[in-house]
Amino acid sequence: MRKKFLAFFEAKGHKVIPSASLIPENDPTVLFTTAGMHPLVPYLLGEKHPQGARLVNVQKCVRTGDIESVGDPWHLTFFEMLGNWSLGDYFKKEAIEMAWEFLTSKKWLGIDPKCLSVSVFAGDCDAPRDSEAANIWKKVGIGTLSVLPEKRIYFYPKSENWWGPAGEIGPCGPDTEIFFDTGKDKCGEQCEPRCKCGKYVEIWNLVFMEYNKRIKNQESRIKGYEYVPLGQKNVDTGMGLERTVAILNGYTSVYETDLFAPIIDKIKNQKSKIKNTNQNSKINEIKASRIIADHIKAAVMILGDEKGIAPSNKDQGYVLRRLIRRAVLYTDRLGIKQDFMSELADSVIKIYQDIYPALEQNRDFVQENLGKEEKKFKQTLKRGSKEFKKWYTKPEVGWIASTKDLQKLEEKAKKSPKIIPGDVAFRLYTTYGFPVELIKEIATEKGLQVDEKSFREKFKKHQELSRTASAGMFKGGLADASETTIKYHTATHLLQAALRQVLGKHVEQRGSNITPERLRFDFSHPCAMTAERIKKVEEIVNQKIQEKLPVTCTEMTPDEAKGQGAIGLFGHKYGEYGDRVKVYSIGNFSKEICGGPHIKNTGELGEFEIIKEEAVSAGVRRIKAVLK
Ligand code: ATP
Ligand code: MG
């Protein structure tokens, strides 16, 4: 597959460039190389590439953001991306025609066109619908009635079919994604390529960088953006090696390919040697094996990279540590108790040594670090398991009685589940490194239930604390910080009411975040706000501040709140409020369901200023504002 891809594009005038390291060069904003375009950013921005304007390669990638999806048939943390690029050379027509030829020509992959469908950008306030791409697809075969009787071109918004910019401003553009239909039944009427049910798998993404997103009016303190056509238009594509190999072979997951089979086989083999103890009956063996295989591979690729990284407590080293630990944990859950990572690592190196020679050179480093980490984590794990056991055999939980037969106890427990308090579950997570889903899994197995609500609260607080700590939130001292954040909280209510007045009642909160320096508020609205409207909103909020309105709180039932026209998260999260809610009113101007706290009077707020208005995703805008 790798050879075919490179040969095809070489024949089309592309120069083969090597895979870059997994550790990005000169880029402190990301930990790992996540796509083939990543090392090419300077060239996509206009710098001349020494190899010319047509490039092709196979790039190793790590996406930690996909770790929670690992176990499904198609998402990996480590994968290889096949990519071709045009740096100001060809554009949509050639890019689509080449992709189509490579995929469907008998000389190359020979995929049946009936199994393919594509998505293109639907258009919005910033950029028009990509009819150009759609028309090219029709010409090459997709969507043409004579070739395919069904609709095969889907139009999706920015959230699905737009790339970039990498930062706030810069090159960006629509993309077109190619999907393979696995032949599975539709999950419902609405099932189409973007659906996550597994019927469709995205194999290739072609990005057309044709716009420069820039700040509209440099003089204005309010940031508005505009999308202007780029001088140099680029093509940037990425095709998943594992996914493509899997679908070509008619497999239903990437784990059946020869990039995984030897690793999965080893795990199966080892597992089959274990005499079945009841203990592990509940664990999803397929998912566990996939997680182990994926994580050990990613770990070996990071350790064995030309810039090899060792486990540590920060940055790449920390991600690596998490991957290894999670692999060890799931191995343990399968009942495999002996050290196993080294053997699996050998398997990984064997699969990849010809493609990535640094692996063989770093074999000792890989094995030594894996071994150390495995040993260390197993000790932690032992203590964690004790903590777990302590809980489910605790006399005060009620059902231990006097019998020593744990299995009987567990049976009994299953019939009347006991609750693990949130803080115990949370300790298992933070101190002992048990992944959240595993805590729940073991709990169910032992007839226990995790107190989800208090666990979630703890978890959220933990995340907030680490986020604010790293953002230097408490620089000015705790008391000071909290007073300011309360002010911003009240200002957020004023802002939302003002937005609904100026833009309309369709405005709903989509997110909110407060630091002692500013508020951030995300809300539903289809287009960028004009400078006049931004000014109007500012004026209204400042007017309400000057009116020195009292802020009052009343408790009532959710229905009463709704009846009084209070805004809040009605509908979806209703149940979480319980049967009584707090409603905060600011004079007659704003009424919102909210937990508080708030200041007593808007007169305390100072001057309100919007410093930024921007898009977050399709149909969602973001405002950042300060109190002076
Ligand atoms: P998905 O929506 O399926 O997660 P994506 O939109 O994140 O995919 P891109 O960022 O467009 O994918 O990456 C280009 C190609 O790389 C995809 O078409 C896919 O074939 C492959 N790919 C992306 N993420 C993964 C992953 N986690 N594991 C394996 N292959 C992947
Ligand atoms: Mg993805």
XYZ file of C-alpha atoms and ligand atoms in Angstrom:
660
model
C 0.000 0.000 0.000
C 2.769 2.435 0.949
C 4.717 1.590 -2.184
C 1.669 1.888 -4.408
C 0.750 5.285 -3.038
C 4.249 6.688 -3.471
C 4.641 5.167 -6.937
C 1.301 6.521 -8.126
C 2.081 10.082 -7.122
C 5.688 9.865 -8.253
C 4.366 8.994 -11.678
C 2.311 12.194 -11.419
C 5.405 14.307 -10.860
C 5.558 14.257 -7.039
C 8.806 14.009 -5.076
C 8.912 11.517 -2.211
C 9.905 13.113 1.097
C 10.660 11.087 4.248
C 8.425 10.818 7.301
C 9.310 13.437 9.890
C 9.829 12.545 13.557
C 6.783 12.051 15.766
C 8.123 14.906 17.882
C 7.442 18.181 16.061
C 10.302 20.500 15.307
C 10.038 24.101 16.499
C 6.408 23.836 17.406
C 5.601 24.180 21.089
C 1.844 24.171 20.507
C 1.435 20.428 19.959
C 3.119 17.400 21.499
C 3.100 15.095 18.504
C 2.933 15.173 14.744
C -0.765 14.632 14.068
C -0.887 14.739 10.263
C 1.326 14.698 7.204
C 0.800 18.416 6.669
C 2.160 19.276 10.073
C 5.894 19.272 9.227
C 5.033 21.081 5.976
C 3.359 24.143 7.493
C 6.120 26.619 6.516
C 5.833 25.510 2.887
C 2.065 25.680 2.907
C 2.522 29.254 4.100
C 4.561 30.114 1.039
C 8.169 29.142 1.720
C 9.811 27.297 -1.188
C 10.276 23.581 -0.641
C 13.637 22.301 -1.884
C 11.932 19.312 -3.554
C 9.515 21.443 -5.548
C 5.778 22.063 -5.645
C 4.512 18.440 -5.703
C 5.287 16.264 -2.713
C 4.212 12.860 -1.449
C 4.996 10.851 1.670
C 4.017 8.419 4.404
C 3.969 10.174 7.769
C 3.799 8.562 11.198
C 1.227 10.290 13.369
C 0.062 10.219 16.985
C -3.346 11.586 17.967
C -3.805 11.506 21.710
C -7.180 13.186 21.205
C -8.465 9.912 19.780
C -7.458 7.800 22.795
C -11.036 7.447 24.048
C -12.133 6.113 20.655
C -9.508 3.381 20.592
C -11.276 0.037 20.705
C -13.745 0.984 17.989
C -12.868 -0.471 14.554
C -11.216 2.610 13.059
C -9.513 4.913 15.564
C -5.907 4.498 16.638
C -3.539 6.687 18.617
C -0.628 5.804 16.313
C -1.303 5.551 12.613
C 0.353 6.306 9.307
C -0.950 8.939 6.939
C -0.397 8.788 3.210
C -0.365 12.307 1.785
C 0.172 14.259 -1.391
C 0.644 18.011 -1.646
C 0.489 20.738 -4.203
C 2.270 23.910 -3.114
C 0.662 26.450 -5.407
C 0.714 23.948 -8.283
C -2.400 21.904 -9.188
C -5.689 22.456 -7.397
C -9.129 20.877 -6.991
C -9.556 19.306 -10.393
C -6.280 17.403 -10.496
C -6.412 16.539 -6.786
C -9.842 14.948 -7.087
C -9.093 13.250 -10.392
C -5.892 11.713 -9.032
C -7.591 10.516 -5.848
C -10.382 8.948 -7.873
C -7.962 7.244 -10.223
C -5.832 5.871 -7.401
C -8.848 4.520 -5.542
C -10.860 3.051 -8.403
C -8.480 2.211 -11.243
C -7.871 -1.537 -11.595
C -4.214 -0.681 -12.029
C -4.103 0.789 -8.533
C -6.526 0.001 -5.683
C -9.486 -1.016 -7.818
C -12.151 -0.135 -5.239
C -15.690 -0.517 -6.542
C -17.056 3.050 -7.060
C -20.370 1.854 -5.679
C -18.761 1.684 -2.243
C -17.587 5.283 -2.268
C -19.266 8.536 -1.345
C -17.903 12.006 -0.635
C -18.691 15.102 1.378
C -18.006 18.692 0.339
C -18.345 22.041 2.068
C -21.929 23.368 2.131
C -21.114 27.075 2.366
C -21.850 29.655 5.063
C -21.402 33.363 5.880
C -17.633 33.160 5.417
C -17.220 31.196 2.234
C -19.497 29.897 -0.513
C -20.562 26.296 -1.110
C -17.826 24.309 -2.809
C -19.786 23.605 -5.980
C -16.517 23.450 -7.850
C -15.433 20.336 -5.955
C -18.914 18.814 -6.210
C -18.957 19.297 -9.978
C -15.552 17.701 -10.367
C -16.760 14.700 -8.343
C -19.759 14.402 -10.636
C -17.506 14.391 -13.661
C -15.137 11.741 -12.365
C -17.998 9.467 -11.489
C -19.518 10.075 -8.089
C -23.103 11.260 -8.266
C -23.449 10.962 -12.014
C -26.694 9.200 -12.642
C -25.307 7.082 -15.431
C -22.585 5.699 -13.171
C -24.283 5.633 -9.817
C -27.998 5.609 -9.276
C -27.823 7.129 -5.816
C -26.944 10.419 -4.302
C -23.298 10.210 -3.386
C -22.279 13.779 -2.684
C -23.127 15.185 0.725
C -22.879 18.843 1.683
C -21.745 19.520 5.240
C -20.934 22.669 7.245
C -17.594 23.910 8.571
C -17.682 21.509 11.511
C -17.177 18.626 9.058
C -15.707 20.039 5.881
C -13.340 22.849 6.691
C -9.690 22.864 7.616
C -7.764 25.411 9.651
C -6.349 27.866 10.198
C -3.821 26.309 12.535
C -3.928 29.367 14.795
C -6.288 32.327 15.013
C -5.599 33.525 11.497
C -3.885 32.133 8.411
C -4.451 29.809 5.456
C -7.539 27.626 5.545
C -10.204 26.285 3.253
C -12.879 23.733 2.467
C -12.101 20.042 2.252
C -13.687 17.037 0.657
C -13.734 13.689 2.426
C -13.988 10.269 0.866
C -15.942 7.541 2.641
C -16.095 3.808 2.161
C -19.379 2.024 2.722
C -18.691 -1.136 4.720
C -21.965 -2.674 3.598
C -23.389 -2.751 7.106
C -27.080 -1.911 7.477
C -27.980 1.730 7.918
C -28.452 2.541 11.591
C -31.592 4.504 10.740
C -33.307 6.751 8.224
C -30.760 9.498 8.780
C -27.694 7.293 8.344
C -25.192 8.915 5.990
C -21.390 9.269 5.742
C -20.956 11.615 8.697
C -22.824 9.213 10.949
C -20.587 7.549 13.552
C -22.376 4.183 13.579
C -19.591 2.467 11.633
C -21.381 1.859 8.346
C -19.210 4.494 6.686
C -15.517 4.930 7.289
C -13.607 8.019 6.244
C -10.499 6.994 4.344
C -9.151 10.134 2.687
C -9.411 13.859 3.185
C -8.458 16.400 0.504
C -7.994 19.924 1.837
C -8.106 22.913 -0.465
C -6.278 25.805 1.126
C -7.658 28.729 -0.762
C -8.487 31.377 1.840
C -6.552 33.518 4.207
C -8.483 34.235 7.368
C -7.418 37.656 8.560
C -8.501 40.433 10.854
C -10.934 42.680 9.078
C -10.121 46.093 10.403
C -6.693 46.509 11.941
C -7.603 49.844 13.590
C -10.752 48.594 15.244
C -10.374 47.204 18.741
C -13.125 44.724 17.888
C -11.837 41.796 15.969
C -13.848 40.874 12.957
C -12.493 38.378 10.461
C -12.637 38.108 6.751
C -11.761 35.289 4.383
C -9.828 36.507 1.384
C -8.648 34.302 -1.500
C -5.029 33.208 -1.139
C -2.328 34.049 -3.631
C -0.837 30.555 -3.379
C -3.522 27.885 -3.342
C -2.419 24.557 -1.883
C -3.709 21.022 -1.798
C -3.063 18.955 1.319
C -4.364 15.404 1.510
C -4.293 12.649 4.096
C -5.293 9.031 3.703
C -5.267 6.559 6.564
C -2.984 3.605 5.827
C -4.550 1.212 8.335
C -8.134 2.025 7.369
C -7.467 1.724 3.659
C -5.632 -1.580 3.996
C -8.492 -2.894 6.123
C -11.267 -2.002 3.688
C -9.286 -3.297 0.704
C -9.103 -6.671 2.411
C -12.748 -6.654 3.336
C -11.923 -6.539 7.055
C -14.251 -4.956 9.552
C -11.519 -3.279 11.593
C -7.911 -2.121 11.344
C -6.929 -4.805 13.859
C -7.275 -7.582 11.312
C -4.614 -6.076 9.017
C -1.016 -7.288 9.028
C -0.162 -4.050 10.833
C -1.881 -5.509 13.894
C -2.636 -9.195 13.497
C 0.683 -10.480 14.950
C 0.235 -8.314 18.059
C -3.401 -9.298 18.546
C -2.488 -12.965 18.030
C 0.127 -12.792 20.779
C -2.399 -11.337 23.172
C -4.993 -13.978 22.279
C -2.452 -16.702 22.637
C -1.330 -15.568 26.038
C -4.914 -15.156 27.163
C -5.823 -18.667 26.034
C -3.156 -20.110 28.336
C -4.889 -18.705 31.375
C -7.181 -21.026 33.204
C -10.466 -19.287 33.247
C -11.108 -17.739 36.577
C -14.483 -16.154 36.980
C -12.745 -12.972 37.855
C -12.487 -11.609 34.371
C -15.722 -12.785 32.918
C -17.102 -9.326 32.420
C -14.275 -7.591 30.633
C -14.801 -6.940 26.950
C -11.908 -9.012 25.654
C -11.941 -7.704 22.123
C -11.874 -4.099 23.222
C -9.181 -4.770 25.818
C -6.960 -6.533 23.263
C -7.374 -3.648 20.854
C -6.463 -1.090 23.471
C -3.376 -3.070 24.495
C -2.263 -3.514 20.874
C -2.840 0.124 19.972
C -1.173 1.532 23.067
C 1.893 -0.707 23.023
C 2.416 0.163 19.386
C 2.135 3.906 20.004
C 4.469 3.576 22.998
C 7.085 1.681 20.987
C 6.884 4.193 18.139
C 7.409 7.121 20.545
C 10.222 5.420 22.458
C 11.824 4.211 19.239
C 11.429 7.464 17.307
C 14.578 9.094 15.975
C 14.077 11.659 18.728
C 13.233 8.944 21.270
C 11.320 10.082 24.325
C 11.346 8.352 27.729
C 8.389 8.158 30.146
C 8.169 11.158 32.463
C 5.668 13.398 34.174
C 5.350 16.021 31.539
C 4.580 16.609 27.899
C 5.354 13.760 25.500
C 6.854 11.677 28.296
C 3.609 11.874 30.208
C 1.492 10.799 27.266
C 3.884 7.916 26.741
C 3.567 6.928 30.400
C -0.214 6.980 30.162
C -0.151 4.778 27.070
C 2.128 2.194 28.682
C 0.165 2.160 31.921
C -3.128 1.752 30.169
C -1.719 -1.152 28.159
C -0.429 -2.820 31.331
C -3.718 -2.263 33.103
C -5.785 -3.883 30.379
C -3.320 -6.773 30.186
C -3.789 -7.284 33.885
C -7.544 -7.169 33.464
C -7.336 -9.940 30.890
C -5.721 -12.012 33.593
C -2.221 -11.876 32.076
C -0.071 -11.397 35.143
C 3.484 -11.911 33.937
C 5.527 -9.159 32.294
C 4.311 -9.018 28.746
C 5.203 -5.635 27.281
C 8.653 -6.646 26.109
C 7.302 -9.510 24.028
C 4.649 -7.298 22.454
C 7.253 -4.619 21.729
C 9.303 -7.162 19.780
C 6.251 -7.840 17.698
C 5.779 -4.142 16.950
C 9.420 -3.665 16.015
C 9.253 -6.635 13.693
C 6.284 -5.186 11.819
C 7.899 -1.786 11.316
C 11.666 -2.196 11.356
C 12.066 -2.095 7.596
C 10.009 1.069 7.288
C 11.402 2.871 10.357
C 15.004 1.719 10.895
C 15.386 3.868 14.038
C 13.261 1.268 15.846
C 15.917 -1.423 15.523
C 18.652 1.018 16.518
C 16.680 2.012 19.612
C 15.586 -1.485 20.576
C 17.494 -1.506 23.881
C 16.226 1.905 24.862
C 12.663 0.848 24.055
C 12.879 -2.387 26.015
C 14.633 -0.905 29.020
C 12.127 1.905 29.453
C 9.119 -0.288 28.843
C 10.347 -2.800 31.393
C 10.953 -0.165 34.044
C 7.587 1.473 33.514
C 5.742 -1.824 33.568
C 7.319 -2.866 36.879
C 6.685 0.463 38.506
C 3.103 0.631 37.420
C 2.346 -2.898 38.531
C 3.206 -1.897 42.089
C 0.869 1.060 41.920
C -1.744 -1.178 40.413
C -1.446 -3.660 43.238
C -2.084 -0.945 45.766
C -4.970 0.391 43.715
C -6.591 -3.009 43.479
C -6.301 -3.377 47.235
C -8.082 -0.074 47.608
C -10.800 -1.318 45.314
C -11.118 -4.630 47.135
C -11.100 -2.940 50.495
C -14.150 -1.155 49.358
C -16.139 -4.073 48.106
C -15.288 -6.251 51.046
C -15.753 -3.563 53.644
C -17.935 -4.764 56.549
C -19.817 -1.486 56.784
C -20.908 -1.828 53.186
C -23.175 -4.426 54.643
C -22.901 -7.544 52.597
C -19.587 -9.063 53.611
C -21.227 -10.754 56.642
C -18.768 -13.319 57.920
C -18.277 -15.632 55.000
C -14.934 -15.753 53.242
C -16.281 -16.836 49.918
C -15.774 -13.759 47.819
C -17.479 -15.207 44.790
C -20.668 -15.802 46.710
C -20.435 -12.302 48.027
C -20.087 -10.905 44.585
C -23.117 -12.829 43.396
C -25.074 -11.469 46.284
C -23.805 -7.978 45.641
C -24.973 -8.080 42.070
C -28.509 -8.537 43.273
C -28.335 -5.460 45.497
C -25.703 -3.080 44.203
C -23.772 -0.924 46.650
C -22.481 2.506 45.946
C -18.807 3.453 45.729
C -18.570 7.068 46.842
C -17.316 9.550 44.267
C -14.145 10.344 46.183
C -13.074 6.692 46.355
C -13.566 6.290 42.611
C -11.778 9.540 42.085
C -8.793 8.399 44.142
C -8.584 5.249 42.036
C -8.407 7.509 39.027
C -5.889 10.095 40.226
C -3.635 8.144 42.579
C -3.705 4.702 41.024
C -4.176 5.537 37.371
C -7.340 3.495 36.761
C -9.057 4.834 33.629
C -12.585 6.040 34.274
C -14.275 3.445 32.099
C -12.374 0.678 33.835
C -13.430 1.793 37.297
C -17.026 1.493 36.175
C -16.365 -1.836 34.522
C -14.807 -3.423 37.592
C -17.446 -1.914 39.807
C -20.248 -3.491 37.776
C -18.394 -6.782 37.810
C -18.275 -6.674 41.594
C -21.879 -5.665 41.936
C -21.008 -2.107 42.864
C -22.168 1.173 41.453
C -20.097 4.308 41.272
C -21.754 7.414 42.649
C -21.570 9.034 39.235
C -22.838 12.433 40.251
C -20.286 13.083 42.967
C -17.563 11.439 40.895
C -18.322 13.727 37.968
C -18.280 16.762 40.222
C -14.878 15.776 41.609
C -13.594 15.092 38.139
C -14.814 18.429 36.816
C -13.352 20.339 39.738
C -10.035 18.583 39.240
C -9.994 19.544 35.572
C -10.932 23.133 36.332
C -8.287 23.390 39.009
C -5.523 22.083 36.837
C -6.646 24.286 33.991
C -6.812 27.443 36.060
C -3.565 26.585 37.797
C -1.770 26.215 34.517
C -3.331 29.411 33.219
C -1.834 31.198 36.198
C -5.292 31.934 37.459
C -4.356 32.396 41.081
C -1.507 34.768 40.458
C -3.289 37.652 42.168
C -4.220 35.649 45.245
C -7.249 33.468 45.732
C -9.628 35.970 47.338
C -8.961 38.564 44.731
C -9.409 36.073 41.915
C -12.711 34.757 43.168
C -14.194 38.227 43.630
C -13.342 39.124 40.049
C -14.708 35.891 38.649
C -18.034 36.465 40.443
C -18.264 39.855 38.741
C -17.609 38.277 35.381
C -20.269 35.715 36.111
C -22.895 38.429 36.586
C -21.605 40.276 33.532
C -22.130 37.076 31.521
C -25.847 37.142 32.430
C -26.091 40.766 31.304
C -24.300 39.920 28.082
C -26.616 37.052 27.225
C -29.726 39.174 27.838
C -28.286 41.979 25.710
C -27.416 39.571 22.888
C -30.959 38.213 22.871
C -32.255 41.758 22.694
C -29.992 42.781 19.815
C -29.707 39.556 17.799
C -32.904 37.736 18.674
C -34.300 35.003 20.866
C -32.454 32.268 18.971
C -29.380 33.198 20.984
C -28.647 30.440 23.462
C -25.634 29.776 25.600
C -23.290 27.173 24.144
C -20.462 27.534 26.596
C -18.944 29.874 29.139
C -15.541 30.244 30.703
C -14.307 32.811 33.179
C -10.823 33.749 34.336
C -9.867 36.744 36.490
C -8.814 38.454 33.261
C -11.916 38.072 31.094
C -15.133 36.279 30.339
C -15.689 34.072 27.358
C -19.175 33.316 26.136
C -20.192 30.994 23.288
C -23.668 31.279 21.853
C -25.757 30.152 18.912
C -25.886 32.628 16.049
C -25.339 31.917 12.346
C -23.077 34.800 11.249
C -20.407 37.173 12.455
C -21.768 40.190 14.339
C -21.415 43.556 12.685
C -19.393 46.236 14.481
C -22.616 48.207 15.087
C -24.307 45.294 16.803
C -21.271 44.621 18.957
C -21.324 48.256 19.993
C -25.060 48.104 20.680
C -24.617 45.070 22.952
C -21.814 46.823 24.819
C -23.956 49.914 25.291
C -26.887 47.946 26.673
C -24.691 46.093 29.185
C -23.069 49.348 30.316
C -26.481 50.983 30.572
C -27.635 48.180 32.889
C -24.488 48.587 34.962
C -25.162 52.293 35.351
C -28.745 51.622 36.394
C -27.308 49.848 39.453
C -29.812 46.990 39.212
C -30.237 44.632 42.180
C -29.340 40.985 41.631
C -31.783 38.687 43.410
C -32.147 34.956 43.796
C -35.332 32.908 44.233
C -35.855 29.182 44.462
C -38.674 27.517 42.551
C -39.547 24.419 40.554
C -38.134 24.159 37.011
C -41.666 24.489 35.654
C -42.272 27.696 37.558
C -38.955 29.047 36.284
C -39.906 28.210 32.765
C -43.332 29.764 33.259
C -41.694 32.997 34.370
C -39.621 33.080 31.196
C -36.299 32.296 32.865
C -33.624 31.175 30.426
C -31.290 28.331 31.225
C -30.538 24.896 30.000
C -34.094 23.742 29.502
C -34.843 20.391 28.023
C -31.753 18.264 27.838
C -30.254 18.730 31.274
C -33.533 19.177 33.084
C -33.167 16.199 35.342
C -29.841 17.309 36.725
C -31.433 20.268 38.424
C -33.575 18.186 40.720
C -36.982 19.509 41.649
C -35.963 22.965 42.821
C -33.787 25.451 40.993
C -32.249 28.808 41.740
C -33.294 31.639 39.486
C -31.183 34.804 39.413
C -32.868 38.025 38.301
C -31.096 41.243 37.415
C -33.763 43.933 37.771
C -36.335 43.197 35.106
C -33.594 42.800 32.536
C -32.412 39.227 32.976
C -33.803 36.055 34.506
C -31.704 32.927 34.362
C -31.558 29.528 36.018
C -28.128 29.387 37.601
C -26.252 28.024 40.565
C -24.586 31.368 41.331
C -22.790 33.014 42.975
C -23.391 36.592 41.849
C -22.678 40.103 43.035
C -25.460 42.019 44.782
C -25.770 44.981 42.454
C -24.687 45.657 38.866
C -23.240 48.980 40.030
C -20.181 47.015 41.242
C -19.172 45.941 37.757
C -17.226 48.838 36.251
C -17.030 49.313 32.505
C -17.843 46.442 30.158
C -15.941 46.024 26.891
C -16.098 43.375 24.169
C -12.593 42.648 22.933
C -13.278 39.882 20.491
C -16.063 38.287 18.478
C -15.253 35.196 16.467
C -16.526 31.859 15.149
C -16.139 28.668 17.179
C -17.862 26.268 14.798
C -20.746 26.351 12.369
C -23.540 28.378 13.947
C -21.663 29.155 17.157
C -19.999 32.500 17.929
C -17.676 33.429 20.756
C -17.337 36.721 22.588
C -14.502 37.639 24.888
C -15.096 40.629 27.097
C -13.447 42.455 29.994
C -14.539 44.608 32.910
C -12.441 47.691 33.411
P -12.391 10.718 11.849
O -13.506 11.723 11.694
O -12.722 9.359 11.339
O -11.796 10.726 13.207
P -10.613 12.735 10.850
O -11.570 13.663 10.186
O -10.154 13.073 12.205
O -11.226 11.248 10.855
P -8.422 13.604 9.191
O -7.953 14.544 10.230
O -9.090 14.169 7.998
O -9.381 12.512 9.873
O -7.209 12.654 8.775
C -7.028 12.154 7.457
C -7.174 10.634 7.411
O -6.376 10.001 8.406
C -8.582 10.148 7.662
O -9.342 10.160 6.485
C -8.350 8.734 8.176
O -8.224 7.823 7.105
C -7.023 8.832 8.888
N -7.203 8.941 10.347
C -7.536 10.043 11.052
N -7.584 9.795 12.369
C -7.266 8.489 12.507
C -7.129 7.631 13.639
N -7.326 8.071 14.892
N -6.775 6.347 13.417
C -6.569 5.876 12.170
N -6.683 6.634 11.073
C -7.022 7.928 11.223
Mg -10.635 12.376 14.081
